[in-house]
Short mmCIF file of C-alpha atoms and ligand atoms in Angstrom, two decimals:
data_model
loop_
_atom_site.label_atom_id
_atom_site.label_comp_id
_atom_site.label_asym_id
_atom_site.label_seq_id
_atom_site.Cartn_x
_atom_site.Cartn_y
_atom_site.Cartn_z
CA MET A 1 0.00 0.00 0.00
CA THR A 2 1.34 3.43 -0.83
CA GLU A 3 1.34 6.14 1.80
CA PRO A 4 -1.40 8.77 1.61
CA VAL A 5 -0.33 12.10 0.15
CA ARG A 6 0.26 14.59 2.95
CA THR A 7 1.08 18.21 2.23
CA ARG A 8 1.57 21.10 4.56
CA TYR A 9 1.34 24.86 4.40
CA ALA A 10 3.93 26.14 6.84
CA PRO A 11 3.82 29.93 6.98
CA SER A 12 5.97 32.06 9.22
CA PRO A 13 3.68 34.43 11.12
CA THR A 14 5.56 37.60 10.24
CA GLY A 15 2.64 39.60 8.83
CA ILE A 16 -0.53 39.38 6.77
CA PRO A 17 0.10 36.60 4.24
CA HIS A 18 1.03 37.64 0.75
CA VAL A 19 -1.09 36.35 -2.17
CA GLY A 20 1.98 34.61 -3.58
CA ASN A 21 2.36 32.69 -0.36
CA ILE A 22 -1.31 31.76 -0.43
CA ARG A 23 -0.79 30.35 -3.95
CA THR A 24 1.55 27.83 -2.27
CA ALA A 25 -1.20 26.92 0.20
CA LEU A 26 -3.64 26.50 -2.68
CA PHE A 27 -1.33 24.12 -4.57
CA ASP A 28 -0.69 22.15 -1.36
CA TRP A 29 -4.42 21.88 -0.77
CA LEU A 30 -5.12 20.87 -4.38
CA LEU A 31 -2.47 18.16 -4.35
CA ALA A 32 -3.81 16.70 -1.11
CA ARG A 33 -7.44 16.84 -2.27
CA HIS A 34 -6.62 15.43 -5.71
CA PHE A 35 -5.04 12.35 -4.14
CA GLY A 36 -7.53 12.08 -1.30
CA GLY A 37 -4.78 12.81 1.22
CA GLN A 38 -4.37 15.34 4.02
CA PHE A 39 -3.54 19.01 4.07
CA ILE A 40 -1.84 20.26 7.21
CA LEU A 41 -1.41 23.76 8.59
CA ARG A 42 1.73 24.34 10.64
CA ILE A 43 2.86 27.63 12.08
CA GLU A 44 6.60 28.23 11.80
CA ASP A 45 7.12 30.80 14.50
CA THR A 46 10.72 30.23 15.51
CA ASP A 47 11.91 33.64 14.41
CA ARG A 48 10.92 35.55 17.52
CA GLN A 49 12.15 38.89 16.21
CA ARG A 50 9.88 38.86 13.20
CA TYR A 51 6.82 37.42 14.98
CA ASP A 52 3.62 39.38 14.38
CA PRO A 53 0.75 38.48 16.73
CA ARG A 54 -1.90 39.39 14.12
CA ALA A 55 -0.49 36.99 11.59
CA VAL A 56 -1.87 33.62 12.71
CA ASP A 57 -5.48 34.84 12.57
CA ALA A 58 -4.86 36.47 9.19
CA ILE A 59 -3.36 33.23 7.87
CA MET A 60 -6.37 31.20 8.95
CA GLU A 61 -8.78 33.84 7.69
CA SER A 62 -7.13 33.87 4.27
CA LEU A 63 -7.36 30.09 3.98
CA ARG A 64 -10.98 30.04 5.17
CA TRP A 65 -11.96 32.78 2.76
CA LEU A 66 -10.66 30.70 -0.13
CA GLY A 67 -12.22 27.51 1.22
CA LEU A 68 -8.86 25.78 1.85
CA ASP A 69 -9.79 23.60 4.79
CA TRP A 70 -7.04 21.86 6.75
CA ASP A 71 -7.22 18.38 8.26
CA GLU A 72 -4.67 18.99 10.99
CA GLY A 73 -3.50 22.25 12.47
CA PRO A 74 -3.10 24.41 15.57
CA ASP A 75 -6.82 24.90 16.10
CA VAL A 76 -8.13 21.47 15.07
CA GLY A 77 -5.25 19.41 16.45
CA GLY A 78 -4.31 16.04 15.01
CA PRO A 79 -2.07 13.01 15.58
CA HIS A 80 1.14 15.06 15.35
CA ALA A 81 0.16 17.95 17.61
CA PRO A 82 1.28 20.53 18.50
CA TYR A 83 1.28 22.24 15.10
CA VAL A 84 3.03 25.40 16.28
CA GLU A 85 6.82 25.17 16.20
CA SER A 86 7.48 27.19 19.33
CA GLU A 87 5.66 24.40 21.21
CA ARG A 88 7.93 21.71 19.77
CA LEU A 89 11.32 22.99 20.95
CA ASP A 90 12.23 19.72 22.69
CA MET A 91 12.06 17.83 19.42
CA TYR A 92 14.49 20.20 17.69
CA LYS A 93 16.84 20.12 20.64
CA ALA A 94 16.82 16.33 20.55
CA ALA A 95 17.56 16.28 16.81
CA ALA A 96 20.41 18.77 17.24
CA GLY A 97 21.81 16.66 20.09
CA ASP A 98 21.57 13.57 17.92
CA LEU A 99 23.46 15.29 15.10
CA ILE A 100 26.20 16.39 17.52
CA ALA A 101 26.49 12.87 18.95
CA ARG A 102 26.93 11.45 15.47
CA GLY A 103 29.53 13.98 14.44
CA HIS A 104 27.32 15.92 12.02
CA ALA A 105 27.02 19.08 14.06
CA TYR A 106 28.95 21.02 16.68
CA ARG A 107 28.58 23.78 19.22
CA CYS A 108 30.00 27.13 18.20
CA TYR A 109 31.01 29.58 20.92
CA CYS A 110 32.07 32.45 18.68
CA SER A 111 31.01 35.87 19.92
CA PRO A 112 29.13 38.26 17.64
CA GLU A 113 32.25 40.46 17.69
CA ARG A 114 34.45 37.67 16.41
CA LEU A 115 31.97 36.80 13.65
CA GLU A 116 31.82 40.46 12.68
CA GLN A 117 35.62 40.55 12.42
CA VAL A 118 35.65 37.46 10.22
CA ARG A 119 33.01 39.01 7.99
CA ALA A 120 34.89 42.31 7.67
CA GLU A 121 38.08 40.46 6.79
CA GLN A 122 36.29 38.44 4.12
CA GLN A 123 34.74 41.57 2.70
CA ARG A 124 38.19 43.17 2.47
CA ARG A 125 39.41 40.16 0.52
CA LYS A 126 36.24 40.28 -1.60
CA GLU A 127 35.28 36.78 -0.53
CA PRO A 128 31.67 35.68 0.04
CA PRO A 129 30.73 35.94 3.74
CA LYS A 130 30.95 32.55 5.39
CA TYR A 131 31.54 31.23 8.89
CA ASP A 132 35.23 30.25 9.07
CA ARG A 133 34.56 26.94 10.87
CA HIS A 134 36.59 28.11 13.85
CA CYS A 135 34.78 25.82 16.33
CA ARG A 136 34.39 22.83 14.01
CA ASP A 137 37.26 20.94 15.51
CA LEU A 138 37.41 22.17 19.09
CA SER A 139 38.57 19.48 21.47
CA ASP A 140 36.24 18.47 24.29
CA ALA A 141 38.47 20.29 26.73
CA GLU A 142 38.37 23.51 24.71
CA ALA A 143 34.62 23.29 24.38
CA ARG A 144 34.24 22.75 28.12
CA GLU A 145 36.45 25.71 28.83
CA ARG A 146 34.30 27.99 26.66
CA ALA A 147 31.11 26.65 28.16
CA GLU A 148 32.46 27.37 31.62
CA LEU A 149 33.07 30.97 30.61
CA GLY A 150 29.33 31.19 30.32
CA THR A 151 29.14 31.59 26.55
CA LYS A 152 25.86 30.23 25.20
CA PRO A 153 26.66 28.28 22.07
CA VAL A 154 24.77 27.92 18.83
CA VAL A 155 24.73 24.57 17.07
CA ARG A 156 26.11 24.46 13.53
CA PHE A 157 25.78 21.78 10.92
CA LYS A 158 29.07 20.19 9.83
CA THR A 159 28.76 20.56 6.07
CA PRO A 160 30.88 18.14 4.07
CA LEU A 161 33.88 19.98 2.64
CA ALA A 162 33.89 18.21 -0.71
CA ASP A 163 31.53 16.40 -3.12
CA VAL A 164 28.22 17.52 -4.50
CA THR A 165 24.67 17.27 -3.21
CA ARG A 166 22.06 16.30 -5.78
CA PHE A 167 18.34 16.19 -5.55
CA HIS A 168 15.36 15.80 -7.75
CA ASP A 169 12.92 18.68 -7.83
CA GLU A 170 9.45 17.62 -8.98
CA ILE A 171 9.19 20.74 -11.14
CA ARG A 172 12.76 21.68 -12.02
CA GLY A 173 14.29 18.25 -12.43
CA GLU A 174 17.80 17.36 -11.25
CA ILE A 175 19.60 20.00 -9.22
CA GLU A 176 23.21 19.80 -8.14
CA PHE A 177 25.19 21.88 -5.65
CA ASP A 178 28.85 21.92 -4.83
CA ASN A 179 29.20 21.31 -1.09
CA ALA A 180 32.22 23.60 -1.00
CA THR A 181 29.89 26.56 -1.60
CA LEU A 182 27.92 25.84 1.60
CA ASP A 183 29.00 26.97 5.03
CA ASP A 184 28.47 25.50 8.45
CA PHE A 185 25.06 27.04 8.95
CA ILE A 186 23.28 27.40 12.29
CA ILE A 187 20.61 24.83 13.11
CA LEU A 188 19.95 25.78 16.74
CA LYS A 189 20.27 29.33 18.02
CA SER A 190 21.68 30.33 21.40
CA ASP A 191 18.16 31.06 22.69
CA GLY A 192 17.26 27.39 22.16
CA TYR A 193 15.09 28.07 19.11
CA PRO A 194 15.90 26.16 15.94
CA THR A 195 16.40 27.78 12.56
CA TYR A 196 14.00 27.01 9.75
CA HIS A 197 16.49 24.55 8.24
CA LEU A 198 16.34 22.17 11.18
CA ALA A 199 12.80 22.80 12.39
CA HIS A 200 10.93 22.13 9.17
CA ILE A 201 12.85 18.89 8.59
CA VAL A 202 12.09 17.55 12.04
CA ASP A 203 8.43 18.50 11.56
CA ASP A 204 8.03 17.25 8.00
CA HIS A 205 9.53 13.94 9.07
CA ASP A 206 7.44 13.64 12.22
CA MET A 207 4.25 14.68 10.40
CA ARG A 208 4.85 12.18 7.58
CA ILE A 209 4.77 14.87 4.93
CA THR A 210 5.11 13.34 1.46
CA HIS A 211 5.38 16.48 -0.69
CA VAL A 212 6.98 19.81 0.18
CA LEU A 213 5.84 22.67 -2.04
CA ARG A 214 7.42 26.06 -1.53
CA GLY A 215 8.46 29.23 -3.29
CA ASP A 216 11.53 29.07 -5.46
CA GLU A 217 13.44 31.43 -3.19
CA TRP A 218 14.19 28.26 -1.21
CA VAL A 219 15.99 26.37 -3.99
CA SER A 220 19.44 27.38 -2.82
CA SER A 221 18.69 26.13 0.71
CA ALA A 222 17.59 22.72 -0.50
CA PRO A 223 21.07 21.10 -0.50
CA ARG A 224 21.46 21.99 3.17
CA HIS A 225 18.19 20.28 3.86
CA LEU A 226 19.14 17.16 1.94
CA LEU A 227 22.39 17.00 3.92
CA ILE A 228 20.46 17.18 7.19
CA TYR A 229 18.12 14.42 6.03
CA GLN A 230 21.13 12.26 5.16
CA ALA A 231 22.85 12.96 8.44
CA LEU A 232 19.74 12.02 10.41
CA GLY A 233 19.25 8.91 8.29
CA TRP A 234 15.77 10.01 7.16
CA THR A 235 14.20 9.76 3.71
CA PRO A 236 13.32 13.24 2.42
CA PRO A 237 9.84 13.96 1.06
CA LYS A 238 9.35 14.91 -2.58
CA ILE A 239 10.35 18.53 -3.08
CA ALA A 240 8.88 21.02 -5.53
CA HIS A 241 9.84 24.67 -5.89
CA LEU A 242 6.96 26.67 -7.35
CA PRO A 243 7.61 29.32 -9.98
CA ILE A 244 8.08 32.88 -8.84
CA ILE A 245 5.16 35.31 -9.31
CA LEU A 246 5.87 38.53 -11.18
CA GLY A 247 3.84 41.64 -11.92
CA PRO A 248 2.84 42.44 -15.53
CA ASP A 249 6.07 44.47 -15.86
CA LYS A 250 8.08 41.31 -15.08
CA SER A 251 9.38 42.59 -11.76
CA LYS A 252 8.81 40.72 -8.51
CA LEU A 253 5.20 41.15 -7.34
CA SER A 254 5.04 43.93 -4.76
CA LYS A 255 2.93 46.78 -3.39
CA ARG A 256 3.62 48.70 -6.57
CA HIS A 257 1.41 46.27 -8.44
CA GLY A 258 -1.55 46.82 -6.10
CA ALA A 259 -2.83 44.82 -3.17
CA THR A 260 -0.44 42.18 -1.86
CA SER A 261 -2.43 40.24 0.72
CA ALA A 262 -5.25 37.84 0.01
CA LEU A 263 -7.45 39.65 2.54
CA GLU A 264 -7.07 42.92 0.66
CA TYR A 265 -8.48 41.20 -2.41
CA ARG A 266 -11.42 40.02 -0.35
CA ASP A 267 -11.97 43.56 0.91
CA ARG A 268 -11.88 44.93 -2.62
CA GLY A 269 -14.82 42.76 -3.53
CA TYR A 270 -13.32 39.79 -5.31
CA LEU A 271 -15.28 36.57 -4.91
CA PRO A 272 -13.36 33.70 -3.32
CA ASP A 273 -14.11 31.37 -6.23
CA ALA A 274 -12.67 33.88 -8.70
CA MET A 275 -9.55 34.33 -6.59
CA PHE A 276 -9.21 30.56 -6.22
CA ASN A 277 -9.44 30.14 -10.00
CA PHE A 278 -6.96 32.96 -10.60
CA LEU A 279 -4.36 31.75 -8.09
CA GLY A 280 -4.70 28.19 -9.37
CA LEU A 281 -3.50 29.35 -12.77
CA LEU A 282 -0.37 31.02 -11.42
CA GLY A 283 2.02 28.34 -12.60
CA TRP A 284 -0.40 25.54 -13.42
CA SER A 285 -2.66 25.05 -16.41
CA LEU A 286 -5.29 22.58 -17.46
CA ASP A 287 -4.59 22.66 -21.17
CA ASP A 288 -2.93 25.98 -22.03
CA LYS A 289 -6.22 27.62 -22.98
CA THR A 290 -9.02 27.09 -20.45
CA VAL A 291 -9.26 30.02 -18.07
CA VAL A 292 -12.53 29.51 -16.22
CA ILE A 293 -12.08 26.38 -14.14
CA SER A 294 -14.28 25.31 -11.26
CA ARG A 295 -13.00 24.16 -7.90
CA GLU A 296 -14.10 20.60 -8.69
CA GLU A 297 -12.25 20.61 -12.02
CA PHE A 298 -9.12 21.87 -10.31
CA VAL A 299 -9.28 19.09 -7.74
CA ARG A 300 -9.95 16.47 -10.41
CA ASN A 301 -7.06 17.54 -12.64
CA PHE A 302 -4.38 19.05 -10.45
CA ASP A 303 -0.99 17.47 -10.24
CA LEU A 304 2.61 18.66 -10.29
CA SER A 305 3.34 17.52 -13.82
CA ARG A 306 1.56 20.56 -15.24
CA VAL A 307 3.26 23.08 -13.00
CA VAL A 308 5.71 25.11 -15.06
CA ARG A 309 9.16 26.40 -14.19
CA ASN A 310 8.90 29.83 -15.76
CA PRO A 311 7.58 32.77 -13.77
CA ALA A 312 3.84 33.24 -13.43
CA ILE A 313 2.45 36.70 -14.21
CA PHE A 314 -0.01 38.22 -11.78
CA ASP A 315 -2.34 40.08 -14.12
CA VAL A 316 -4.98 42.04 -12.21
CA GLU A 317 -6.94 42.73 -15.40
CA LYS A 318 -7.37 39.01 -15.84
CA LEU A 319 -8.49 38.74 -12.23
CA ASP A 320 -11.04 41.54 -12.75
CA TRP A 321 -12.34 39.79 -15.83
CA LEU A 322 -12.58 36.45 -14.01
CA ASN A 323 -14.34 38.10 -11.10
CA GLY A 324 -16.92 39.50 -13.54
CA VAL A 325 -17.45 35.99 -14.90
CA TYR A 326 -18.02 34.60 -11.40
CA ILE A 327 -20.33 37.47 -10.50
CA ARG A 328 -22.48 36.72 -13.56
CA GLU A 329 -22.54 33.04 -12.61
CA THR A 330 -23.78 33.86 -9.12
CA PRO A 331 -27.55 33.32 -8.78
CA ASP A 332 -29.42 36.64 -8.55
CA ASP A 333 -30.68 36.11 -5.01
CA ARG A 334 -27.23 35.29 -3.72
CA LEU A 335 -25.66 38.22 -5.56
CA ALA A 336 -28.37 40.57 -4.23
CA GLU A 337 -27.46 39.52 -0.71
CA LEU A 338 -23.72 40.04 -1.34
CA LEU A 339 -24.39 43.47 -2.80
CA ALA A 340 -26.69 44.44 0.05
CA GLU A 341 -24.06 43.45 2.60
CA ARG A 342 -21.43 45.36 0.69
CA LEU A 343 -23.65 48.47 0.57
CA GLU A 344 -24.28 48.25 4.30
CA GLN A 345 -20.55 48.24 4.76
CA ASP A 346 -19.68 51.01 2.31
CA LEU A 347 -22.53 53.55 2.41
CA PRO A 348 -21.94 56.57 4.63
CA ALA A 349 -23.08 56.22 8.23
CA SER A 350 -26.08 58.50 7.60
CA ALA A 351 -27.58 56.14 5.00
CA PRO A 352 -30.51 53.95 6.12
CA ARG A 353 -29.81 50.40 7.28
CA PRO A 354 -30.48 47.56 6.86
CA ILE A 355 -30.55 47.71 3.08
CA ASP A 356 -34.01 46.78 1.78
CA ARG A 357 -33.59 43.24 0.40
CA ASP A 358 -36.57 43.53 -1.95
CA ILE A 359 -35.10 46.56 -3.64
CA ALA A 360 -31.70 44.88 -3.72
CA ARG A 361 -33.19 41.89 -5.55
CA LYS A 362 -34.88 44.16 -8.08
CA ALA A 363 -31.76 46.27 -8.63
CA THR A 364 -29.33 43.37 -8.96
CA PRO A 365 -30.16 42.38 -12.56
CA LEU A 366 -29.54 46.00 -13.56
CA VAL A 367 -25.89 45.91 -12.49
CA LYS A 368 -25.05 42.23 -12.81
CA GLU A 369 -23.77 42.39 -16.38
CA ARG A 370 -21.46 45.33 -15.73
CA ILE A 371 -20.13 45.04 -12.21
CA LYS A 372 -16.63 43.58 -11.86
CA ARG A 373 -16.02 43.93 -8.14
CA LEU A 374 -18.40 44.17 -5.21
CA ASP A 375 -16.78 47.40 -4.07
CA GLU A 376 -18.31 49.10 -7.12
CA ALA A 377 -21.76 48.62 -5.60
CA VAL A 378 -21.89 52.00 -3.87
CA ALA A 379 -21.13 53.98 -6.99
CA MET A 380 -23.53 51.93 -9.10
CA MET A 381 -26.44 51.41 -6.71
CA ASP A 382 -26.55 53.92 -3.89
CA PHE A 383 -29.43 55.92 -5.35
CA PHE A 384 -31.74 52.89 -5.16
CA PHE A 385 -31.55 52.96 -1.41
CA TRP A 386 -30.90 56.48 -0.39
CA ASP A 387 -32.83 59.46 -1.69
CA GLU A 388 -30.91 61.96 0.30
CA LEU A 389 -27.97 61.97 -1.99
CA HIS A 390 -26.61 65.44 -2.19
CA TYR A 391 -24.96 66.30 -5.43
CA SER A 392 -22.87 69.39 -5.40
CA ARG A 393 -23.24 71.99 -8.09
CA GLU A 394 -19.83 70.88 -9.40
CA GLU A 395 -20.95 67.28 -9.73
CA LEU A 396 -24.10 68.26 -11.59
CA LEU A 397 -22.59 70.73 -14.01
CA ALA A 398 -20.27 69.59 -16.73
CA LYS A 399 -16.91 71.28 -16.57
CA ALA A 400 -17.58 73.41 -19.64
CA PHE A 401 -20.68 74.94 -18.03
CA ARG A 402 -19.37 75.42 -14.54
CA ASP A 403 -18.49 79.04 -14.89
CA GLU A 404 -21.18 79.87 -17.41
CA PRO A 405 -24.54 79.05 -15.87
CA ALA A 406 -26.34 80.77 -18.76
CA LYS A 407 -24.88 78.28 -21.17
CA ALA A 408 -25.97 75.44 -18.89
CA SER A 409 -29.60 76.52 -18.76
CA GLU A 410 -29.60 77.01 -22.50
CA ALA A 411 -28.34 73.42 -22.92
CA LEU A 412 -31.00 72.08 -20.57
CA ARG A 413 -33.72 73.92 -22.43
CA ARG A 414 -32.60 72.27 -25.65
CA VAL A 415 -32.62 68.86 -24.02
CA LEU A 416 -36.18 69.47 -22.85
CA ASP A 417 -37.21 70.53 -26.34
CA ALA A 418 -35.74 67.38 -27.75
CA LEU A 419 -37.51 65.22 -25.19
CA GLU A 420 -40.91 66.94 -25.52
CA PRO A 421 -42.25 64.90 -28.46
CA LEU A 422 -41.52 61.54 -26.69
N1 LIG B 1 8.14 29.10 6.98
C1 LIG B 1 8.61 29.07 5.62
C2 LIG B 1 8.05 30.24 4.87
O1 LIG B 1 7.06 30.80 5.29
C3 LIG B 1 8.14 27.79 4.98
C4 LIG B 1 8.87 27.38 3.77
C5 LIG B 1 8.45 25.94 3.47
O2 LIG B 1 7.33 25.75 3.01
O3 LIG B 1 9.22 25.03 3.77
O4 LIG B 1 8.58 30.65 3.87
ZN1 ZN B 2 32.50 29.29 16.44
#
């Protein structure tokens, strides 16, 4: 019997999750659902400096909004609980101890000042910054001496000095790294917290993860991870680095291109199904031409073989278009309710509430064909619900007439004349 597919979304709670990051969650979810496996949510909060207390809620809210339900996670628990890394410190400590005992890691007592000196020296010689392996071969006596001085050590991985590390990426194929380019990186910090490199391996192994999907900014770290797997004697999961997401101008997606978090898209009035469809096409395709794809079709057809290596372009115009398609597919009653809720949220405080649902149902067909985002509801529909709209003289008069009222009344008179026979 083959093992069930188990994927995980493992965000670091450092802020409101970026849409690109949520694309990873979506692909993880799709892979698990396609194979009838499990999708796991794990919070990677070992970087205490960058921890943002609002982030965990925002992560869960983003997933819920898109309908990405998780089978195991911090709130629902599961057989490998806890699912928050800061509650699993003993496991990382044990793994680091195991690596030390087997000669694959060592304690480093170097002070920040010494490391700074090494770095400055390397910079002067125009060499890449790299730990100089000063503590790699300390004798037991030397190590004891330093420990007695009260220095809290970090634990570093003993990277092989020669040979290459190879691995197979499910999307990019064979990848090879020269071990000589890697340094003895930290796996356990002096505060007892692990680094990402160690923590995610211990967790992925313990949680029986079969496929690791992550952004391609992690490719260069992968050889370190393979070396840790080897040193611990564990079989690594399948690894896939997803293509980077760029803006239409081919630069890395950022604030310049508009909203960056999934929740901002929700607040701008995109429907979750449209966003789901849009994100699902950032790097994956059904057949190179189909754009409107339902959730069920995604689940039925998704696998890694159709994920591409080249960058995916985040095209907001396409998203707007897709959102229009999903709005038109929404049954009138449902859309009327969404629009009414949106109006209640966006109309000025002085407008009447609740919005009259009967009027909303009658008005909906009038905007349904044109509206692209729910946040356009106020501009398109406010007058149905609120007769106290006050238009300023400026809003009523075309620019050309503003300073020549006589011309304006002349124009109106002509309009009336033209309308008279009707
Ligand atoms: N915590 C890492 C991140 O948020 C996870 C990377 C991974 O999926 O392994 O980027
Ligand atoms: Zn050292």
